[in-house]
PDB file of C-alpha atoms in Angstrom:
ATOM      1  CA  UNK A   1     -28.247  90.839  12.671  1.00 49.00           C
ATOM      2  CA  UNK A   2     -27.567  89.706   9.099  1.00 54.00           C
ATOM      3  CA  UNK A   3     -24.635  87.569  10.279  1.00 51.00           C
ATOM      4  CA  UNK A   4     -26.844  85.890  12.857  1.00 51.00           C
ATOM      5  CA  UNK A   5     -29.495  85.267  10.234  1.00 47.00           C
ATOM      6  CA  UNK A   6     -26.924  83.817   7.838  1.00 43.00           C
ATOM      7  CA  UNK A   7     -25.579  81.544  10.558  1.00 46.00           C
ATOM      8  CA  UNK A   8     -29.053  80.340  11.459  1.00 46.00           C
ATOM      9  CA  UNK A   9     -29.824  79.671   7.800  1.00 41.00           C
ATOM     10  CA  UNK A  10     -26.598  77.665   7.353  1.00 44.00           C
ATOM     11  CA  UNK A  11     -27.393  75.619  10.460  1.00 51.00           C
ATOM     12  CA  UNK A  12     -30.903  74.961   9.183  1.00 58.00           C
ATOM     13  CA  UNK A  13     -29.541  73.846   5.797  1.00 55.00           C
ATOM     14  CA  UNK A  14     -27.065  71.484   7.439  1.00 57.00           C
ATOM     15  CA  UNK A  15     -29.771  69.982   9.634  1.00 65.00           C
ATOM     16  CA  UNK A  16     -32.026  69.520   6.609  1.00 68.00           C
ATOM     17  CA  UNK A  17     -29.200  67.797   4.725  1.00 63.00           C
ATOM     18  CA  UNK A  18     -28.466  65.419   7.621  1.00 68.00           C
ATOM     19  CA  UNK A  19     -32.158  64.554   7.922  1.00 76.00           C
ATOM     20  CA  UNK A  20     -32.239  63.797   4.201  1.00 69.00           C
ATOM     21  CA  UNK A  21     -29.219  61.491   4.508  1.00 68.00           C
ATOM     22  CA  UNK A  22     -30.803  59.687   7.444  1.00 67.00           C
ATOM     23  CA  UNK A  23     -33.973  59.144   5.445  1.00 72.00           C
ATOM     24  CA  UNK A  24     -31.980  57.792   2.490  1.00 69.00           C
ATOM     25  CA  UNK A  25     -30.147  55.358   4.785  1.00 66.00           C
ATOM     26  CA  UNK A  26     -33.424  54.174   6.292  1.00 68.00           C
ATOM     27  CA  UNK A  27     -34.868  53.632   2.813  1.00 68.00           C
ATOM     28  CA  UNK A  28     -31.795  51.659   1.749  1.00 62.00           C
ATOM     29  CA  UNK A  29     -31.978  49.460   4.859  1.00 63.00           C
ATOM     30  CA  UNK A  30     -35.660  48.788   4.165  1.00 65.00           C
ATOM     31  CA  UNK A  31     -35.092  47.607   0.598  1.00 68.00           C
ATOM     32  CA  UNK A  32     -35.863  43.904   0.168  1.00 66.00           C
ATOM     33  CA  UNK A  33     -32.873  41.706  -0.722  1.00 65.00           C
ATOM     34  CA  UNK A  34     -32.213  40.980  -4.362  1.00 66.00           C
ATOM     35  CA  UNK A  35     -33.157  37.406  -5.227  1.00 68.00           C
ATOM     36  CA  UNK A  36     -30.360  36.173  -7.447  1.00 78.00           C
ATOM     37  CA  UNK A  37     -30.068  32.452  -6.842  1.00 82.00           C
ATOM     38  CA  UNK A  38     -27.689  30.440  -4.622  1.00 87.00           C
ATOM     39  CA  UNK A  39     -23.991  31.427  -4.483  1.00 92.00           C
ATOM     40  CA  UNK A  40     -22.905  28.133  -6.034  1.00 91.00           C
ATOM     41  CA  UNK A  41     -24.408  29.262  -9.355  1.00 93.00           C
ATOM     42  CA  UNK A  42     -21.871  32.082  -9.784  1.00 95.00           C
ATOM     43  CA  UNK A  43     -18.174  32.515 -10.497  1.00 95.00           C
ATOM     44  CA  UNK A  44     -17.886  35.353  -7.996  1.00 97.00           C
ATOM     45  CA  UNK A  45     -19.702  36.166  -4.760  1.00 97.00           C
ATOM     46  CA  UNK A  46     -18.922  39.415  -2.945  1.00 98.00           C
ATOM     47  CA  UNK A  47     -18.861  38.267   0.679  1.00 98.00           C
ATOM     48  CA  UNK A  48     -18.820  40.475   3.739  1.00 98.00           C
ATOM     49  CA  UNK A  49     -17.094  39.174   6.858  1.00 98.00           C
ATOM     50  CA  UNK A  50     -19.148  39.108  10.056  1.00 97.00           C
ATOM     51  CA  UNK A  51     -17.093  39.599  13.209  1.00 95.00           C
ATOM     52  CA  UNK A  52     -17.721  40.542  16.814  1.00 85.00           C
ATOM     53  CA  UNK A  53     -16.183  43.543  18.521  1.00 75.00           C
ATOM     54  CA  UNK A  54     -16.037  44.848  22.088  1.00 62.00           C
ATOM     55  CA  UNK A  55     -18.686  47.542  21.890  1.00 54.00           C
ATOM     56  CA  UNK A  56     -18.099  49.172  18.541  1.00 44.00           C
ATOM     57  CA  UNK A  57     -19.718  52.400  17.453  1.00 47.00           C
ATOM     58  CA  UNK A  58     -22.734  53.375  19.518  1.00 42.00           C
ATOM     59  CA  UNK A  59     -21.992  50.250  21.614  1.00 42.00           C
ATOM     60  CA  UNK A  60     -24.004  48.070  19.252  1.00 51.00           C
ATOM     61  CA  UNK A  61     -21.591  45.163  19.774  1.00 54.00           C
ATOM     62  CA  UNK A  62     -20.790  45.044  16.069  1.00 73.00           C
ATOM     63  CA  UNK A  63     -19.701  47.278  13.221  1.00 91.00           C
ATOM     64  CA  UNK A  64     -19.323  44.730  10.437  1.00 95.00           C
ATOM     65  CA  UNK A  65     -22.591  45.890   8.824  1.00 94.00           C
ATOM     66  CA  UNK A  66     -21.622  49.545   8.308  1.00 94.00           C
ATOM     67  CA  UNK A  67     -22.980  50.697   4.908  1.00 94.00           C
ATOM     68  CA  UNK A  68     -24.669  47.300   4.492  1.00 94.00           C
ATOM     69  CA  UNK A  69     -26.437  46.325   2.281  1.00 94.00           C
ATOM     70  CA  UNK A  70     -26.561  49.361   0.000  1.00 94.00           C
ATOM     71  CA  UNK A  71     -22.792  49.696  -0.513  1.00 96.00           C
ATOM     72  CA  UNK A  72     -22.479  46.028  -1.470  1.00 97.00           C
ATOM     73  CA  UNK A  73     -25.394  46.158  -3.909  1.00 95.00           C
ATOM     74  CA  UNK A  74     -24.299  49.332  -5.654  1.00 95.00           C
ATOM     75  CA  UNK A  75     -20.689  48.209  -5.933  1.00 97.00           C
ATOM     76  CA  UNK A  76     -21.744  44.875  -7.401  1.00 96.00           C
ATOM     77  CA  UNK A  77     -23.748  46.627 -10.111  1.00 94.00           C
ATOM     78  CA  UNK A  78     -20.561  48.419 -11.119  1.00 95.00           C
ATOM     79  CA  UNK A  79     -18.476  45.241 -11.006  1.00 96.00           C
ATOM     80  CA  UNK A  80     -20.847  43.413 -13.329  1.00 94.00           C
ATOM     81  CA  UNK A  81     -21.051  46.372 -15.691  1.00 94.00           C
ATOM     82  CA  UNK A  82     -17.297  46.928 -15.890  1.00 93.00           C
ATOM     83  CA  UNK A  83     -16.009  43.363 -16.009  1.00 95.00           C
ATOM     84  CA  UNK A  84     -18.568  40.934 -17.369  1.00 92.00           C
ATOM     85  CA  UNK A  85     -17.754  38.610 -14.453  1.00 95.00           C
ATOM     86  CA  UNK A  86     -20.543  36.114 -13.816  1.00 95.00           C
ATOM     87  CA  UNK A  87     -21.106  37.483 -10.341  1.00 95.00           C
ATOM     88  CA  UNK A  88     -23.959  37.373  -7.890  1.00 94.00           C
ATOM     89  CA  UNK A  89     -25.810  40.691  -7.495  1.00 92.00           C
ATOM     90  CA  UNK A  90     -27.093  39.780  -4.059  1.00 92.00           C
ATOM     91  CA  UNK A  91     -25.164  40.688  -0.919  1.00 93.00           C
ATOM     92  CA  UNK A  92     -23.729  37.818   1.107  1.00 96.00           C
ATOM     93  CA  UNK A  93     -22.245  37.493   4.600  1.00 97.00           C
ATOM     94  CA  UNK A  94     -20.189  34.820   6.341  1.00 98.00           C
ATOM     95  CA  UNK A  95     -18.595  34.196   9.730  1.00 98.00           C
ATOM     96  CA  UNK A  96     -15.096  32.791  10.114  1.00 98.00           C
ATOM     97  CA  UNK A  97     -16.442  29.641  11.745  1.00 97.00           C
ATOM     98  CA  UNK A  98     -18.980  29.036   8.984  1.00 98.00           C
ATOM     99  CA  UNK A  99     -18.347  25.572   7.467  1.00 97.00           C
ATOM    100  CA  UNK A 100     -18.819  27.099   3.995  1.00 97.00           C
ATOM    101  CA  UNK A 101     -16.160  29.807   4.478  1.00 98.00           C
ATOM    102  CA  UNK A 102     -13.751  28.303   1.953  1.00 98.00           C
ATOM    103  CA  UNK A 103     -16.360  28.467  -0.797  1.00 97.00           C
ATOM    104  CA  UNK A 104     -15.958  32.259  -0.808  1.00 98.00           C
ATOM    105  CA  UNK A 105     -12.397  33.249  -1.796  1.00 98.00           C
ATOM    106  CA  UNK A 106     -13.074  37.001  -1.496  1.00 99.00           C
ATOM    107  CA  UNK A 107     -13.922  38.645   1.837  1.00 99.00           C
ATOM    108  CA  UNK A 108     -14.658  42.303   2.569  1.00 99.00           C
ATOM    109  CA  UNK A 109     -14.502  43.636   6.144  1.00 98.00           C
ATOM    110  CA  UNK A 110     -15.197  47.157   7.403  1.00 98.00           C
ATOM    111  CA  UNK A 111     -14.607  49.127  10.598  1.00 96.00           C
ATOM    112  CA  UNK A 112     -11.885  46.641  11.561  1.00 97.00           C
ATOM    113  CA  UNK A 113     -10.603  49.101  14.126  1.00 96.00           C
ATOM    114  CA  UNK A 114     -13.307  47.574  16.329  1.00 95.00           C
ATOM    115  CA  UNK A 115     -12.720  43.946  15.359  1.00 96.00           C
ATOM    116  CA  UNK A 116     -11.798  41.202  17.786  1.00 95.00           C
ATOM    117  CA  UNK A 117     -10.750  37.676  16.826  1.00 96.00           C
ATOM    118  CA  UNK A 118     -10.658  34.783  19.231  1.00 96.00           C
ATOM    119  CA  UNK A 119      -7.702  32.408  18.924  1.00 97.00           C
ATOM    120  CA  UNK A 120      -9.897  29.966  17.008  1.00 98.00           C
ATOM    121  CA  UNK A 121     -11.113  32.686  14.644  1.00 98.00           C
ATOM    122  CA  UNK A 122      -7.561  33.913  14.040  1.00 98.00           C
ATOM    123  CA  UNK A 123      -6.441  30.383  13.211  1.00 99.00           C
ATOM    124  CA  UNK A 124      -9.392  29.963  10.878  1.00 99.00           C
ATOM    125  CA  UNK A 125      -8.603  33.220   9.059  1.00 99.00           C
ATOM    126  CA  UNK A 126      -4.937  32.204   8.778  1.00 99.00           C
ATOM    127  CA  UNK A 127      -5.938  28.908   7.183  1.00 99.00           C
ATOM    128  CA  UNK A 128      -8.356  30.668   4.838  1.00 99.00           C
ATOM    129  CA  UNK A 129      -5.698  33.099   3.623  1.00 99.00           C
ATOM    130  CA  UNK A 130      -2.945  30.500   3.317  1.00 98.00           C
ATOM    131  CA  UNK A 131      -5.251  28.375   1.187  1.00 98.00           C
ATOM    132  CA  UNK A 132      -5.714  31.194  -1.312  1.00 98.00           C
ATOM    133  CA  UNK A 133      -8.417  33.374   0.218  1.00 98.00           C
ATOM    134  CA  UNK A 134      -8.267  37.152  -0.148  1.00 99.00           C
ATOM    135  CA  UNK A 135      -9.349  39.736   2.426  1.00 99.00           C
ATOM    136  CA  UNK A 136      -9.995  43.444   1.822  1.00 99.00           C
ATOM    137  CA  UNK A 137     -10.361  45.664   4.893  1.00 99.00           C
ATOM    138  CA  UNK A 138     -11.822  49.147   4.622  1.00 99.00           C
ATOM    139  CA  UNK A 139     -13.219  52.136   6.497  1.00 98.00           C
ATOM    140  CA  UNK A 140     -11.095  52.408   9.613  1.00 98.00           C
ATOM    141  CA  UNK A 141      -9.321  55.525  10.723  1.00 98.00           C
ATOM    142  CA  UNK A 142      -6.806  57.022  13.096  1.00 98.00           C
ATOM    143  CA  UNK A 143      -4.065  55.645  15.315  1.00 98.00           C
ATOM    144  CA  UNK A 144      -6.322  53.966  17.881  1.00 98.00           C
ATOM    145  CA  UNK A 145      -8.214  51.917  15.309  1.00 98.00           C
ATOM    146  CA  UNK A 146      -4.964  51.047  13.533  1.00 99.00           C
ATOM    147  CA  UNK A 147      -3.453  49.771  16.788  1.00 98.00           C
ATOM    148  CA  UNK A 148      -6.416  47.464  17.374  1.00 97.00           C
ATOM    149  CA  UNK A 149      -6.390  46.153  13.805  1.00 98.00           C
ATOM    150  CA  UNK A 150      -2.643  45.504  13.969  1.00 98.00           C
ATOM    151  CA  UNK A 151      -3.098  43.615  17.237  1.00 98.00           C
ATOM    152  CA  UNK A 152      -5.797  41.398  15.698  1.00 98.00           C
ATOM    153  CA  UNK A 153      -3.686  40.666  12.613  1.00 99.00           C
ATOM    154  CA  UNK A 154      -0.725  39.666  14.799  1.00 99.00           C
ATOM    155  CA  UNK A 155      -2.959  36.888  16.106  1.00 98.00           C
ATOM    156  CA  UNK A 156      -3.454  35.750  12.517  1.00 99.00           C
ATOM    157  CA  UNK A 157       0.122  36.224  11.259  1.00 99.00           C
ATOM    158  CA  UNK A 158       2.569  36.815  14.130  1.00 98.00           C
ATOM    159  CA  UNK A 159       5.564  36.975  11.795  1.00 97.00           C
ATOM    160  CA  UNK A 160       4.242  38.585   8.623  1.00 99.00           C
ATOM    161  CA  UNK A 161       4.797  42.343   8.350  1.00 98.00           C
ATOM    162  CA  UNK A 162       2.282  44.861   7.084  1.00 99.00           C
ATOM    163  CA  UNK A 163       3.811  46.746   4.151  1.00 99.00           C
ATOM    164  CA  UNK A 164       2.914  49.772   2.077  1.00 99.00           C
ATOM    165  CA  UNK A 165       1.774  48.698  -1.399  1.00 99.00           C
ATOM    166  CA  UNK A 166       3.855  50.306  -4.135  1.00 99.00           C
ATOM    167  CA  UNK A 167       2.088  51.801  -7.142  1.00 98.00           C
ATOM    168  CA  UNK A 168       3.987  49.339  -9.335  1.00 98.00           C
ATOM    169  CA  UNK A 169       2.252  46.391  -7.644  1.00 99.00           C
ATOM    170  CA  UNK A 170       0.058  44.326 -10.015  1.00 99.00           C
ATOM    171  CA  UNK A 171      -2.996  44.976  -7.847  1.00 99.00           C
ATOM    172  CA  UNK A 172      -3.049  48.545  -9.147  1.00 99.00           C
ATOM    173  CA  UNK A 173      -2.822  47.488 -12.809  1.00 99.00           C
ATOM    174  CA  UNK A 174      -4.585  44.127 -13.207  1.00 98.00           C
ATOM    175  CA  UNK A 175      -7.717  45.690 -14.770  1.00 98.00           C
ATOM    176  CA  UNK A 176      -7.680  49.473 -14.441  1.00 98.00           C
ATOM    177  CA  UNK A 177      -4.409  51.395 -14.261  1.00 99.00           C
ATOM    178  CA  UNK A 178      -4.366  53.156 -10.905  1.00 98.00           C
ATOM    179  CA  UNK A 179      -1.753  55.889 -11.218  1.00 97.00           C
ATOM    180  CA  UNK A 180      -1.980  57.429  -7.750  1.00 98.00           C
ATOM    181  CA  UNK A 181      -3.002  56.494  -4.235  1.00 98.00           C
ATOM    182  CA  UNK A 182      -5.802  58.905  -3.412  1.00 97.00           C
ATOM    183  CA  UNK A 183      -7.769  59.531  -0.248  1.00 97.00           C
ATOM    184  CA  UNK A 184     -11.431  58.504  -0.431  1.00 98.00           C
ATOM    185  CA  UNK A 185     -13.337  60.189   2.395  1.00 97.00           C
ATOM    186  CA  UNK A 186     -16.585  59.002   3.859  1.00 96.00           C
ATOM    187  CA  UNK A 187     -19.907  60.748   3.715  1.00 94.00           C
ATOM    188  CA  UNK A 188     -18.945  62.809   6.751  1.00 93.00           C
ATOM    189  CA  UNK A 189     -16.891  65.015   4.421  1.00 94.00           C
ATOM    190  CA  UNK A 190     -20.079  66.589   3.081  1.00 92.00           C
ATOM    191  CA  UNK A 191     -21.003  68.102   6.431  1.00 89.00           C
ATOM    192  CA  UNK A 192     -17.609  68.318   8.187  1.00 93.00           C
ATOM    193  CA  UNK A 193     -15.350  69.327   5.305  1.00 94.00           C
ATOM    194  CA  UNK A 194     -12.703  66.925   6.633  1.00 96.00           C
ATOM    195  CA  UNK A 195     -10.985  64.451   4.322  1.00 96.00           C
ATOM    196  CA  UNK A 196      -9.729  62.320   7.222  1.00 97.00           C
ATOM    197  CA  UNK A 197     -11.404  61.093  10.379  1.00 97.00           C
ATOM    198  CA  UNK A 198     -10.161  61.043  13.971  1.00 96.00           C
ATOM    199  CA  UNK A 199      -6.397  61.765  13.987  1.00 97.00           C
ATOM    200  CA  UNK A 200      -5.773  60.363  10.503  1.00 97.00           C
ATOM    201  CA  UNK A 201      -3.648  62.563   8.252  1.00 96.00           C
ATOM    202  CA  UNK A 202      -3.015  60.498   5.104  1.00 98.00           C
ATOM    203  CA  UNK A 203      -4.532  57.663   3.095  1.00 98.00           C
ATOM    204  CA  UNK A 204      -2.556  54.416   3.193  1.00 99.00           C
ATOM    205  CA  UNK A 205      -2.867  51.324   1.029  1.00 99.00           C
ATOM    206  CA  UNK A 206      -1.067  48.521   2.832  1.00 99.00           C
ATOM    207  CA  UNK A 207      -0.973  44.752   2.595  1.00 99.00           C
ATOM    208  CA  UNK A 208       0.139  41.453   4.039  1.00 99.00           C
ATOM    209  CA  UNK A 209       1.927  39.319   1.448  1.00 99.00           C
ATOM    210  CA  UNK A 210       2.462  35.570   1.159  1.00 98.00           C
ATOM    211  CA  UNK A 211       5.824  33.870   0.587  1.00 98.00           C
ATOM    212  CA  UNK A 212       5.506  34.412  -3.178  1.00 98.00           C
ATOM    213  CA  UNK A 213       4.941  38.167  -2.775  1.00 98.00           C
ATOM    214  CA  UNK A 214       1.223  37.935  -3.511  1.00 98.00           C
ATOM    215  CA  UNK A 215      -1.202  39.998  -1.491  1.00 99.00           C
ATOM    216  CA  UNK A 216      -3.389  38.080   0.953  1.00 99.00           C
ATOM    217  CA  UNK A 217      -4.803  41.034   2.917  1.00 99.00           C
ATOM    218  CA  UNK A 218      -5.402  44.403   1.226  1.00 99.00           C
ATOM    219  CA  UNK A 219      -5.716  47.238   3.726  1.00 99.00           C
ATOM    220  CA  UNK A 220      -7.468  50.550   3.015  1.00 99.00           C
ATOM    221  CA  UNK A 221      -6.506  52.717   6.000  1.00 99.00           C
ATOM    222  CA  UNK A 222      -7.901  56.225   6.457  1.00 98.00           C
ATOM    223  CA  UNK A 223      -9.972  55.391   3.378  1.00 98.00           C
ATOM    224  CA  UNK A 224     -13.700  54.700   3.003  1.00 98.00           C
ATOM    225  CA  UNK A 225     -14.443  52.923  -0.261  1.00 99.00           C
ATOM    226  CA  UNK A 226     -17.723  51.645   1.170  1.00 98.00           C
ATOM    227  CA  UNK A 227     -19.198  55.125   1.513  1.00 97.00           C
ATOM    228  CA  UNK A 228     -18.104  56.001  -2.021  1.00 98.00           C
ATOM    229  CA  UNK A 229     -19.992  52.947  -3.301  1.00 98.00           C
ATOM    230  CA  UNK A 230     -23.007  53.480  -1.063  1.00 96.00           C
ATOM    231  CA  UNK A 231     -23.446  57.134  -2.005  1.00 96.00           C
ATOM    232  CA  UNK A 232     -22.550  56.889  -5.688  1.00 96.00           C
ATOM    233  CA  UNK A 233     -26.086  58.042  -6.495  1.00 94.00           C
ATOM    234  CA  UNK A 234     -25.946  61.079  -4.199  1.00 95.00           C
ATOM    235  CA  UNK A 235     -25.281  64.196  -6.318  1.00 94.00           C
ATOM    236  CA  UNK A 236     -23.436  65.954  -3.501  1.00 95.00           C
ATOM    237  CA  UNK A 237     -20.839  63.176  -3.150  1.00 96.00           C
ATOM    238  CA  UNK A 238     -17.975  63.908  -5.608  1.00 96.00           C
ATOM    239  CA  UNK A 239     -17.944  61.650  -8.664  1.00 97.00           C
ATOM    240  CA  UNK A 240     -14.136  61.593  -8.730  1.00 97.00           C
ATOM    241  CA  UNK A 241     -14.032  59.708  -5.421  1.00 97.00           C
ATOM    242  CA  UNK A 242     -16.803  57.319  -6.433  1.00 98.00           C
ATOM    243  CA  UNK A 243     -15.107  56.542  -9.747  1.00 98.00           C
ATOM    244  CA  UNK A 244     -11.782  55.915  -8.021  1.00 98.00           C
ATOM    245  CA  UNK A 245     -13.393  53.671  -5.401  1.00 99.00           C
ATOM    246  CA  UNK A 246     -15.152  51.579  -8.045  1.00 98.00           C
ATOM    247  CA  UNK A 247     -12.001  51.148 -10.126  1.00 98.00           C
ATOM    248  CA  UNK A 248      -9.937  50.221  -7.104  1.00 99.00           C
ATOM    249  CA  UNK A 249     -12.543  47.735  -5.885  1.00 99.00           C
ATOM    250  CA  UNK A 250     -12.781  46.109  -9.313  1.00 98.00           C
ATOM    251  CA  UNK A 251      -8.997  45.700  -9.342  1.00 99.00           C
ATOM    252  CA  UNK A 252      -9.136  43.985  -5.954  1.00 99.00           C
ATOM    253  CA  UNK A 253     -11.650  41.475  -7.252  1.00 98.00           C
ATOM    254  CA  UNK A 254      -9.789  40.774 -10.496  1.00 98.00           C
ATOM    255  CA  UNK A 255      -6.523  40.406  -8.573  1.00 99.00           C
ATOM    256  CA  UNK A 256      -8.108  37.947  -6.155  1.00 98.00           C
ATOM    257  CA  UNK A 257      -9.430  35.840  -9.044  1.00 97.00           C
ATOM    258  CA  UNK A 258      -6.173  35.811 -11.031  1.00 95.00           C
ATOM    259  CA  UNK A 259      -3.465  35.592  -8.364  1.00 90.00           C
TER     260      UNK A 259
END
């Protein structure tokens, strides 16, 4: 009887925790946008890429807005505090066919395992990257999502390989010294106990390089920096992962602005 009671109590606690997280997400989504002036007034604008996908999670037709806008806002507060960059605090989004795309040299895209680029969009992204743009992809997991992402990137760069990024690469040392490539699990870890999602077994930091060996696309695979930013203020989410995610994200921004 005591075991049954303990099990029921644990289930009740888990349900209560999930309900609390849902409420926090709803509150974050309801927050009014920060009014921080037009992007042209700033040296840096953190810009999230809007893309369409065939169904996506829960068949919403899109997954680009996962963790949005709270992750973007909280990460930007850290960027401004750490670096002194004259950056915009307000979240910003852009589509590949937006005529102003080239005004935003840093793009962040999530859940790219569900992404789909038309031929025109792939050509537009190729032009953006070859003209000096920088893309960070994050929060996608497992072999199925990797296969889809790889297929989409072959449309963009048919002949450029995806490579593992060595720890000696400047991207890991341009602001903070990143001494190891760690996993950064999503919020699901708190109720599942799993570091990795789907059939993922290891964190990978990969990239597509240009002809001068500079990174154009930084790939966080089996990693969820966005959740670490979004839930930085949640006591249950481990500070070590949040700190690592902030430092890594800051390095990506500094690298994009200096390379």
